Structures are given as structure tokens and as C-alpha cells.
PDB file of C-alpha atoms and ligand atoms in Angstrom:
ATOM      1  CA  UNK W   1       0.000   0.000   0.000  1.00  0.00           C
ATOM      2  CA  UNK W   2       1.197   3.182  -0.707  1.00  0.00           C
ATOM      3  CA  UNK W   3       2.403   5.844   2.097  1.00  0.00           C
ATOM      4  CA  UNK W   4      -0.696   7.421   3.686  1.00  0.00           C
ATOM      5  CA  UNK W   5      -1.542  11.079   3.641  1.00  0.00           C
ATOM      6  CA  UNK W   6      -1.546  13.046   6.611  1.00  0.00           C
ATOM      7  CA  UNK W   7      -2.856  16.300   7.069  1.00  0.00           C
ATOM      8  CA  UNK W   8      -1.786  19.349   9.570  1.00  0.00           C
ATOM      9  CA  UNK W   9      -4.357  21.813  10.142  1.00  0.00           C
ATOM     10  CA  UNK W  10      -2.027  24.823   8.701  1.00  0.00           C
ATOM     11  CA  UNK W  11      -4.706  27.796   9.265  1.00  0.00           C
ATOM     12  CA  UNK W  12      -2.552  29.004  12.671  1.00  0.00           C
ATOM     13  CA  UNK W  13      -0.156  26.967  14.834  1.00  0.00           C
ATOM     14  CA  UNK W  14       3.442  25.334  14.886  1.00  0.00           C
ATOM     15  CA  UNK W  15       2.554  23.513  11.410  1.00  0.00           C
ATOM     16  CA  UNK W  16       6.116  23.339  10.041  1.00  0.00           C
ATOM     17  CA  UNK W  17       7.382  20.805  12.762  1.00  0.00           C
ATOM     18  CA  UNK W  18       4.866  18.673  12.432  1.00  0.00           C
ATOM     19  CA  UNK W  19       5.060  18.803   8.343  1.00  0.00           C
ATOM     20  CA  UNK W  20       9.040  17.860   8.672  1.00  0.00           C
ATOM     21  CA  UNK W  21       8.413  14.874  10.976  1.00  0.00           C
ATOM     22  CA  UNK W  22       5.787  13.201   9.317  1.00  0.00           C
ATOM     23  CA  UNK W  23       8.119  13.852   5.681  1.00  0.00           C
ATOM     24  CA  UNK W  24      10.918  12.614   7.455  1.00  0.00           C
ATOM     25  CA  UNK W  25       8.755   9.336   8.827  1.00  0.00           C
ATOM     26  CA  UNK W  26       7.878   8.506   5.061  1.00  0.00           C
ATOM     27  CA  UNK W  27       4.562  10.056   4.897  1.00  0.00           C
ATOM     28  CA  UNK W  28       2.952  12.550   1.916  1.00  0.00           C
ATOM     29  CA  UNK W  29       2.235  15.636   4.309  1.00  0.00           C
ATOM     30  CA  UNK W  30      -0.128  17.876   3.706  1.00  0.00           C
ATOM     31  CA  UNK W  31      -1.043  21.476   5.172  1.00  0.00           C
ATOM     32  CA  UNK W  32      -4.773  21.836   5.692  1.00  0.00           C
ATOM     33  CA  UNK W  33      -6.152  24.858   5.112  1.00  0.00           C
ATOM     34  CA  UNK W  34      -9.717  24.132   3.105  1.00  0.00           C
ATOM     35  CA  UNK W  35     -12.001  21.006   2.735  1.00  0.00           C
ATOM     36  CA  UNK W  36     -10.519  19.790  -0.313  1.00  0.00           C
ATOM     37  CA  UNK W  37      -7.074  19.127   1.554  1.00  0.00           C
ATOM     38  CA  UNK W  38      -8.936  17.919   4.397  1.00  0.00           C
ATOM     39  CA  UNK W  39     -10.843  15.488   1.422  1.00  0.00           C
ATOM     40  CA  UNK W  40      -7.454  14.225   0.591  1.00  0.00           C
ATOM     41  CA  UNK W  41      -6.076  13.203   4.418  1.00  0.00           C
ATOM     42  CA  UNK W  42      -6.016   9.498   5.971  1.00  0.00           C
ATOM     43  CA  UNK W  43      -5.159  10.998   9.231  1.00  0.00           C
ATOM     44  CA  UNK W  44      -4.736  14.894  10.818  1.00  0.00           C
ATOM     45  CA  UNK W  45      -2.736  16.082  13.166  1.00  0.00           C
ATOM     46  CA  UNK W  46      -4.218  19.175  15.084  1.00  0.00           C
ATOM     47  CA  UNK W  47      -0.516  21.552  16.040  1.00  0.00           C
ATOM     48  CA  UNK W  48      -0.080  23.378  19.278  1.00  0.00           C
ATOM     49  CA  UNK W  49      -1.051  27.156  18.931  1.00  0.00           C
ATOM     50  CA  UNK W  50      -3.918  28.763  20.683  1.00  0.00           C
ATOM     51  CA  UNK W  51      -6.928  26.944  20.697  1.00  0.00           C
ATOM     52  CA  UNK W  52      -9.620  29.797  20.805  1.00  0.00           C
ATOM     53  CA  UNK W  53      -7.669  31.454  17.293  1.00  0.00           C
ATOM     54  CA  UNK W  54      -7.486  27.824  15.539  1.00  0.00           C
ATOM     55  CA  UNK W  55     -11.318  27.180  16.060  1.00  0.00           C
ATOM     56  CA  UNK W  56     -12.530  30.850  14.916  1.00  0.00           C
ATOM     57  CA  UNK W  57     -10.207  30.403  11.908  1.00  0.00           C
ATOM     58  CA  UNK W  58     -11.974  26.911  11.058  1.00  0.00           C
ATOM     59  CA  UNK W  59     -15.304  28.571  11.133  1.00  0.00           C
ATOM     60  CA  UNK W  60     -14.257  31.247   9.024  1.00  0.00           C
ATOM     61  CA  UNK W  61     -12.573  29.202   6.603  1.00  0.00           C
ATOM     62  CA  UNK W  62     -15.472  26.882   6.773  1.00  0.00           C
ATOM     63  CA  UNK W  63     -13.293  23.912   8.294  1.00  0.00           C
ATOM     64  CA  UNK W  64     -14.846  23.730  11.410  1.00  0.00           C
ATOM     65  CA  UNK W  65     -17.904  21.356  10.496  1.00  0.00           C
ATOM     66  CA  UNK W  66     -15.972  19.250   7.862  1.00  0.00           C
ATOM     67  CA  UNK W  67     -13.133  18.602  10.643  1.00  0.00           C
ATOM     68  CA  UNK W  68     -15.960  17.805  13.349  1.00  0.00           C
ATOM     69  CA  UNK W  69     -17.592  15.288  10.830  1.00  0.00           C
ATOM     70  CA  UNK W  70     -14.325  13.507   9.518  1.00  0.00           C
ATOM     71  CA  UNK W  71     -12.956  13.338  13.108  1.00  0.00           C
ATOM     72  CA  UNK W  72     -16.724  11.625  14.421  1.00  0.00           C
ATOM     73  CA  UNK W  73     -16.805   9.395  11.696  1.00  0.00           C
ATOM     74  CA  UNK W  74     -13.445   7.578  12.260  1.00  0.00           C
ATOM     75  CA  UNK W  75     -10.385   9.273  10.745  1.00  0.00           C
ATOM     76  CA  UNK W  76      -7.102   9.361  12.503  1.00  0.00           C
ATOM     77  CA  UNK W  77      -6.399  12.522  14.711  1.00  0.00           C
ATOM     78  CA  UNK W  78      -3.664  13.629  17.096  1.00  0.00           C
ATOM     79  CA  UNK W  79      -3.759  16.870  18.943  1.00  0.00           C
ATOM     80  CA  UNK W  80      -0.601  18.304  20.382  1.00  0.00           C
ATOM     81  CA  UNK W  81      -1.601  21.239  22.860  1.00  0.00           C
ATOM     82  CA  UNK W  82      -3.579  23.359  21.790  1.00  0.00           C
ATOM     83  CA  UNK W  83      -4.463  20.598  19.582  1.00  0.00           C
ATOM     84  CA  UNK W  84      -5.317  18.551  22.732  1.00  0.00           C
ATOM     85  CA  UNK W  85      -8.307  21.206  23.755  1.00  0.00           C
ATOM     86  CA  UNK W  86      -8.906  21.464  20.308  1.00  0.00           C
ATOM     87  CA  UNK W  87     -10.236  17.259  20.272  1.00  0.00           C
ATOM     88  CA  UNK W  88     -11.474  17.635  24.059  1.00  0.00           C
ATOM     89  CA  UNK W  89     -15.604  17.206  24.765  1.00  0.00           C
ATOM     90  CA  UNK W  90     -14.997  19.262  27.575  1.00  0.00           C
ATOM     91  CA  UNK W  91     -13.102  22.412  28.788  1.00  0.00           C
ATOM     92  CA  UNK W  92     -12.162  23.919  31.845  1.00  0.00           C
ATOM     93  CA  UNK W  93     -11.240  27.610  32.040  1.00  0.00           C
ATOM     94  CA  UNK W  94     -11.801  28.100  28.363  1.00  0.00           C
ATOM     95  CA  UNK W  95     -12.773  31.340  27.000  1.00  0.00           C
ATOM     96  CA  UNK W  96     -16.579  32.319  26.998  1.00  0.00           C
ATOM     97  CA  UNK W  97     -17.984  30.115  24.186  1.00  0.00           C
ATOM     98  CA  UNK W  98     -14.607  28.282  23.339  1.00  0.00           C
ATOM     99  CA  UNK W  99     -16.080  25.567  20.372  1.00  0.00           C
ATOM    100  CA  UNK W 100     -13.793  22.674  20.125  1.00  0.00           C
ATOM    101  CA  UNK W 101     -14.401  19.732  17.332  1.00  0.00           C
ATOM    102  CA  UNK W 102     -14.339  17.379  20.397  1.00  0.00           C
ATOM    103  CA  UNK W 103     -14.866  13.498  19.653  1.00  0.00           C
ATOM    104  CA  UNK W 104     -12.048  12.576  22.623  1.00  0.00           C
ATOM    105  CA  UNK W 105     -14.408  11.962  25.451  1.00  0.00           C
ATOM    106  CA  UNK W 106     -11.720  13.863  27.838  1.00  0.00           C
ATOM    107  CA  UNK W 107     -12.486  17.291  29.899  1.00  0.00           C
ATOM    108  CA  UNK W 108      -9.218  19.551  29.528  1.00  0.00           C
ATOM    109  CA  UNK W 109      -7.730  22.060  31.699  1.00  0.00           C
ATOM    110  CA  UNK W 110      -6.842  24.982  29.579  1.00  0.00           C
ATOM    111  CA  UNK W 111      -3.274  26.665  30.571  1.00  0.00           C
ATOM    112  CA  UNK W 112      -3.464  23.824  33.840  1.00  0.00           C
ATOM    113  CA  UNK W 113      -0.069  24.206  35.149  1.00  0.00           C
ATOM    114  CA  UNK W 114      -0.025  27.799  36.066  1.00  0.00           C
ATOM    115  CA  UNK W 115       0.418  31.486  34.671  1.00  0.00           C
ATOM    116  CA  UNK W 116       4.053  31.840  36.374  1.00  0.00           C
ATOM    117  CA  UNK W 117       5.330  28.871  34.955  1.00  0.00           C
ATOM    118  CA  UNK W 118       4.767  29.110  31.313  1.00  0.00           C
ATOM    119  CA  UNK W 119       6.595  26.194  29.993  1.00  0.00           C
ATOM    120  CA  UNK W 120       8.962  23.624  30.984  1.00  0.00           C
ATOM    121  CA  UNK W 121      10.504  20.292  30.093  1.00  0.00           C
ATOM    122  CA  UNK W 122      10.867  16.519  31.240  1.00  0.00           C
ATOM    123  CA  UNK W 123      11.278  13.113  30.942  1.00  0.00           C
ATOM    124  CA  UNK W 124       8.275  11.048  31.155  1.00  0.00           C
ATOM    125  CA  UNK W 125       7.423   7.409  30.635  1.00  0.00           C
ATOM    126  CA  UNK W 126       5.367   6.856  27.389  1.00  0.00           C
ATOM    127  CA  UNK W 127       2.770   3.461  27.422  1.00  0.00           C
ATOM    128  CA  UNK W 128       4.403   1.638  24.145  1.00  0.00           C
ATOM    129  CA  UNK W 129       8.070   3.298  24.348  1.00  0.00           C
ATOM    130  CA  UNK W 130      11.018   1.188  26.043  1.00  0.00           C
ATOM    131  CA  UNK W 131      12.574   4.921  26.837  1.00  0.00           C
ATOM    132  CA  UNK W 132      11.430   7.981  28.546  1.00  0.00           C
ATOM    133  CA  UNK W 133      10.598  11.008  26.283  1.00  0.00           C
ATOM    134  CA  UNK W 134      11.680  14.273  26.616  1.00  0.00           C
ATOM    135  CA  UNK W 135       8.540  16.462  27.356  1.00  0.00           C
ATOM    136  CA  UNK W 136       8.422  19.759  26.335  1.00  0.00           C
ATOM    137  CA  UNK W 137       5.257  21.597  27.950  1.00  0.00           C
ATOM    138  CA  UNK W 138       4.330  25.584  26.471  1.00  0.00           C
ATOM    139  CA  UNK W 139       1.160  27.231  28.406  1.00  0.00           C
ATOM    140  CA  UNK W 140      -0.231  23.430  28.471  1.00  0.00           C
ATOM    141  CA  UNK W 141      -3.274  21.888  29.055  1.00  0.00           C
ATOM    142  CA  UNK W 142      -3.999  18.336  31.318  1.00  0.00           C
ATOM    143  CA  UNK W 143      -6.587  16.237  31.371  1.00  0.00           C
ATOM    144  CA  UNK W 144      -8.757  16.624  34.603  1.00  0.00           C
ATOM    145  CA  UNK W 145     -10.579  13.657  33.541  1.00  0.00           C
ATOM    146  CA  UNK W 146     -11.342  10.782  31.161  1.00  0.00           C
ATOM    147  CA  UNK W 147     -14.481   8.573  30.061  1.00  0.00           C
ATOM    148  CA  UNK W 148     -14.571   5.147  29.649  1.00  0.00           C
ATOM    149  CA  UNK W 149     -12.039   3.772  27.650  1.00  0.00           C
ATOM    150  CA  UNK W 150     -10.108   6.292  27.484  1.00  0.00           C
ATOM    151  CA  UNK W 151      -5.811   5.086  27.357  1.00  0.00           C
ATOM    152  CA  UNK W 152      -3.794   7.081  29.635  1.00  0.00           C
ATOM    153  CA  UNK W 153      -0.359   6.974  27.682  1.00  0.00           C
ATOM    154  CA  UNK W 154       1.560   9.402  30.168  1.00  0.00           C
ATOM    155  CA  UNK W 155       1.730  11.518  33.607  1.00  0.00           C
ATOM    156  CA  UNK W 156       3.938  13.699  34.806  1.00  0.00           C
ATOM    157  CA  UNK W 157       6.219  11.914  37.253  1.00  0.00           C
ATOM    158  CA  UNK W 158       7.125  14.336  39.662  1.00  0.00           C
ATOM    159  CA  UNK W 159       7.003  17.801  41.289  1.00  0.00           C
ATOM    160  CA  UNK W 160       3.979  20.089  41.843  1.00  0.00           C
ATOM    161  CA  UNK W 161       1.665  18.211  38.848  1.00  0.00           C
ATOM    162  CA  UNK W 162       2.696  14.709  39.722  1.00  0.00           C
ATOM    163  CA  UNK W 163      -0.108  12.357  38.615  1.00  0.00           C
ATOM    164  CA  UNK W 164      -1.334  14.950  35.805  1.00  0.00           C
ATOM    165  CA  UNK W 165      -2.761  13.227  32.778  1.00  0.00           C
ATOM    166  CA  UNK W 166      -0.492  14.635  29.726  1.00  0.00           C
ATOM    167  CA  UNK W 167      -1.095  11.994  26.878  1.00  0.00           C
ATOM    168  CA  UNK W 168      -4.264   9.197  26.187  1.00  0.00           C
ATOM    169  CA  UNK W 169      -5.064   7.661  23.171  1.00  0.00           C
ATOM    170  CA  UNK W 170      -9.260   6.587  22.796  1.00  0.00           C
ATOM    171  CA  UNK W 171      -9.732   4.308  19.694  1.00  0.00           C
ATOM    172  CA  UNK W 172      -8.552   6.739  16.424  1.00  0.00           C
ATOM    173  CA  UNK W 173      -7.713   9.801  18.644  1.00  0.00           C
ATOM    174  CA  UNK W 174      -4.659  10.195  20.160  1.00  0.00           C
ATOM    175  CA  UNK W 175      -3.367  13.550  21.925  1.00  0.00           C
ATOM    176  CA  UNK W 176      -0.411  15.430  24.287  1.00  0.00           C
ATOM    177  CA  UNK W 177      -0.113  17.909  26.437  1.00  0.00           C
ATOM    178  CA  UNK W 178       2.966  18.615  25.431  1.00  0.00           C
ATOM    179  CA  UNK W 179       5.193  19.132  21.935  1.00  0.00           C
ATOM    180  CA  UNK W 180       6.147  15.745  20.327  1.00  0.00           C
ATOM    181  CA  UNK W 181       7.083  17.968  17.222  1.00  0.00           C
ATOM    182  CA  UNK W 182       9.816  19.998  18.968  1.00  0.00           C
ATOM    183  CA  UNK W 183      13.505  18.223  18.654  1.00  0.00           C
ATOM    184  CA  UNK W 184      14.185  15.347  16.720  1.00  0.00           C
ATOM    185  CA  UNK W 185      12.209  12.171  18.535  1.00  0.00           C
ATOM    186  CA  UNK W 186       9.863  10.913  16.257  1.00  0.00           C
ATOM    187  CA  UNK W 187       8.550   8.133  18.097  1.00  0.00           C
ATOM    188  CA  UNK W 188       5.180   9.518  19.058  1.00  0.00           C
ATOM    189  CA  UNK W 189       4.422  10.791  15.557  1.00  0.00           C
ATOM    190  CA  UNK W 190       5.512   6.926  14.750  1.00  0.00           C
ATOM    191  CA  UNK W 191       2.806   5.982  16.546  1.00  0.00           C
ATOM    192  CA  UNK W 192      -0.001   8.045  14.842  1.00  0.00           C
ATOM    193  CA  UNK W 193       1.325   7.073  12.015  1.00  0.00           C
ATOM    194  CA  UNK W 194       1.403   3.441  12.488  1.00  0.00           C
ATOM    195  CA  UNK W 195      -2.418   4.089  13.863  1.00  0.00           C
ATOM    196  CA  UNK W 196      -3.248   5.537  10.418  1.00  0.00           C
ATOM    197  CA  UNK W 197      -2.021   2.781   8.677  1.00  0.00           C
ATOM    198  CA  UNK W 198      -3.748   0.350  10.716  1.00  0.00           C
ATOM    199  CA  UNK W 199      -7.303   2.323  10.068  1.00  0.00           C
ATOM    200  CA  UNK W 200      -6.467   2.264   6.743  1.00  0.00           C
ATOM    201  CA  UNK W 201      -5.581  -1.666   6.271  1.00  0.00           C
ATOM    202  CA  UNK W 202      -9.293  -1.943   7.185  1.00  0.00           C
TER     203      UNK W 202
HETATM  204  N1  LIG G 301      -2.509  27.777  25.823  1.00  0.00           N
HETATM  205  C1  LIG G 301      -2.821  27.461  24.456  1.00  0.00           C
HETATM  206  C2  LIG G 301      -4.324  27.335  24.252  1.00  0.00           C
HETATM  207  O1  LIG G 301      -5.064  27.355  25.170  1.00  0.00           O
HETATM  208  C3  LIG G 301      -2.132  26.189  24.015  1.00  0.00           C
HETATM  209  C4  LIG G 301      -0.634  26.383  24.008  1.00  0.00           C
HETATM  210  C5  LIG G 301       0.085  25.564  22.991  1.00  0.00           C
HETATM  211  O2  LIG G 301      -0.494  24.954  22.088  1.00  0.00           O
HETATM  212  N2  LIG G 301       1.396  25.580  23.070  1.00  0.00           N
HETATM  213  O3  LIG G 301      -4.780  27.219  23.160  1.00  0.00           O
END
């Protein structure tokens, strides 16, 4: 079978990292910024950015209800950050009316660990990886809570937010916390891609 397409929603957001990985993991990338590229994806990826901007620029570009409708009827999705809120049923401190596309039956924590601390890094233990991975967190949401079924695929190990839900996986939606893109580890995007392949094999 031939390499599968993957999209990254390209209307705001760090779109250029995630673009390089997937090229550099085999895969015809694609930057999304109108149904008909959206048409042409196996899979998405949703970038960190700021959630509130990326969902008003769906709706204007009319994205938003295509995206909603692909993402509830099966295809392959993985939200880094921003991305994250951006899959979430539920938010917590979001902005007045913040839409998301939702289909990860998760409630977020918008900007969880703090206004002082605006980012930071670590190693944490990934479910499927034989070695930690270097976490890099920027304004970052956690997950206060998951439904049924829901995989937790990482925590943060220690300090204030020990025990904080960074990374789950439900079915064909997968999403971090933090910014798999950033650096040159390209295991996690191995994994969505090997999860698009498998949806695909069908
Ligand atoms: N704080 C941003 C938001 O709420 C997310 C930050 C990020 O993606 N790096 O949308």
C-alpha cells in the first residue's frame, strides 16, 4: 500500500514541525487549510497554537464542520496542545464560548499548570516506548478527567503536577499535552502514524 496522507491543520499553529516529521517518517504531508485538503487526508494532526484562534479560523474558513464530521466518523487525529483542547468534549477555564471539534471523550484544563510557569521540560514514561521522552510543555493543558475507555499513555512523574494526565489515546484519537514535534524524537508521531495505517488496512 502506498504511504498514507496526513494532514496538519495549517490555518494558525506550529505547522512546520509537524510537516518535517511526518516527511521525514515517510509520509505525503499535507497542510490543511480548506475542505478539499482535508478530502485528501487518511489521518490529521491538530498543532499546538492557541486553541480559541485555531477554532474561529476553522469557522471562518469553513473547516470547522468538515473537521468535526471527519474526526466523528473515524479518521485518525492527534492533537498536540492546543491541539489537545482542540479534540477535548470538555473544557475547563476556556474562554466564553470556546467551540472545540471534540470526539475525545476527555475534559481539559486549559493553561493547567499555572500562569508563572509558562513552559517547561521533562522526561516522562510513554505506554508503548522502552525509553522515557523528553517532554516539552508551552502554556499546556492536562486532562482533569477521562471517560470510559479512554488510554492514559503518560503523567507527569514528579514535582507540583505529579499524577497529571499529559497523553491518552481513545480508539482513532490520540493527543499530548505537550510538543512531540519539537527536537528530533519521532517516536510519538511513529505511533499516529502506524495508527493511520492500521485504520487504513481496514
Ligand atoms: N494555551 C494554548 C491554548 O489554550 C495552548 C498552548 C500551545 O499549544 N502551546 O490554546
Amino acid at each position: 500500500m502506498p504511504s498514507p496522507t496526513i494532514g496538519v491543520f495549517a490555518l494558525q499553529g506550529d505547522v512546520r514541525e509537524h510537516l518535517r516529521m511526518l516527511t521525514d517518517l515517510g509520509v505525503d504531508a499535507l497542510a490543511v487549510r480548506r475542505p478539499a485538503e482535508l478530502a485528501a487526508c487518511d489521518g490529521l494532526v491538530l498543532p499546538g497554537g492557541e486553541s480559541t484562534t485555531m477554532a474561529k479560523l476553522a469557522r471562518t474558513f469553513d473547516l470547522f464542520e468538515p473537521l468535526h464530521d471527519r474526526i466523528a466518523s473515524g479518521m485518525p487525529t492527534f492533537g498536540t496542545c492546543a491541539g489537545m483542547i482542540l479534540l477535548a468534549d470538555r473544557i475547563e477555564d476556556g474562554s466564553p464560548g470556546q467551540e472545540t471539534f471534540g470526539g475525545l471523550d476527555i475534559t481539559v484544563r486549559r493553561n493547567a499548570f499555572g500562569r508563572q510557569v509558562d513552559s517547561f521540560e521533562g522526561n516522562l514514561d510513554f505506554v508503548g516506548l522502552d525509553d522515557p521522552v523528553h517532554a516539552i510543555f508551552i502554556r499546556a493543558p492536562w486532562v482533569e478527567e477521562v471517560g470510559p475507555g479512554v488510554e492514559i499513555l503518560a503523567e507527569v512523574p514528579a514535582g507540583e503536577a505529579a499524577g497529571r494526565i499529559v497523553a491518552v489515546r481513545h480508539g482513532h484519537l490520540m493527543a499530548t499535552s505537550f510538543h512531540p514535534e519539537v527536537g528530533a524524537d519521532a517516536r510519538i508521531h511513529r505511533i499516529f502514524v502506524d495508527l493511520v495505517s492500521q485504520t487504513r488496512a481496514r
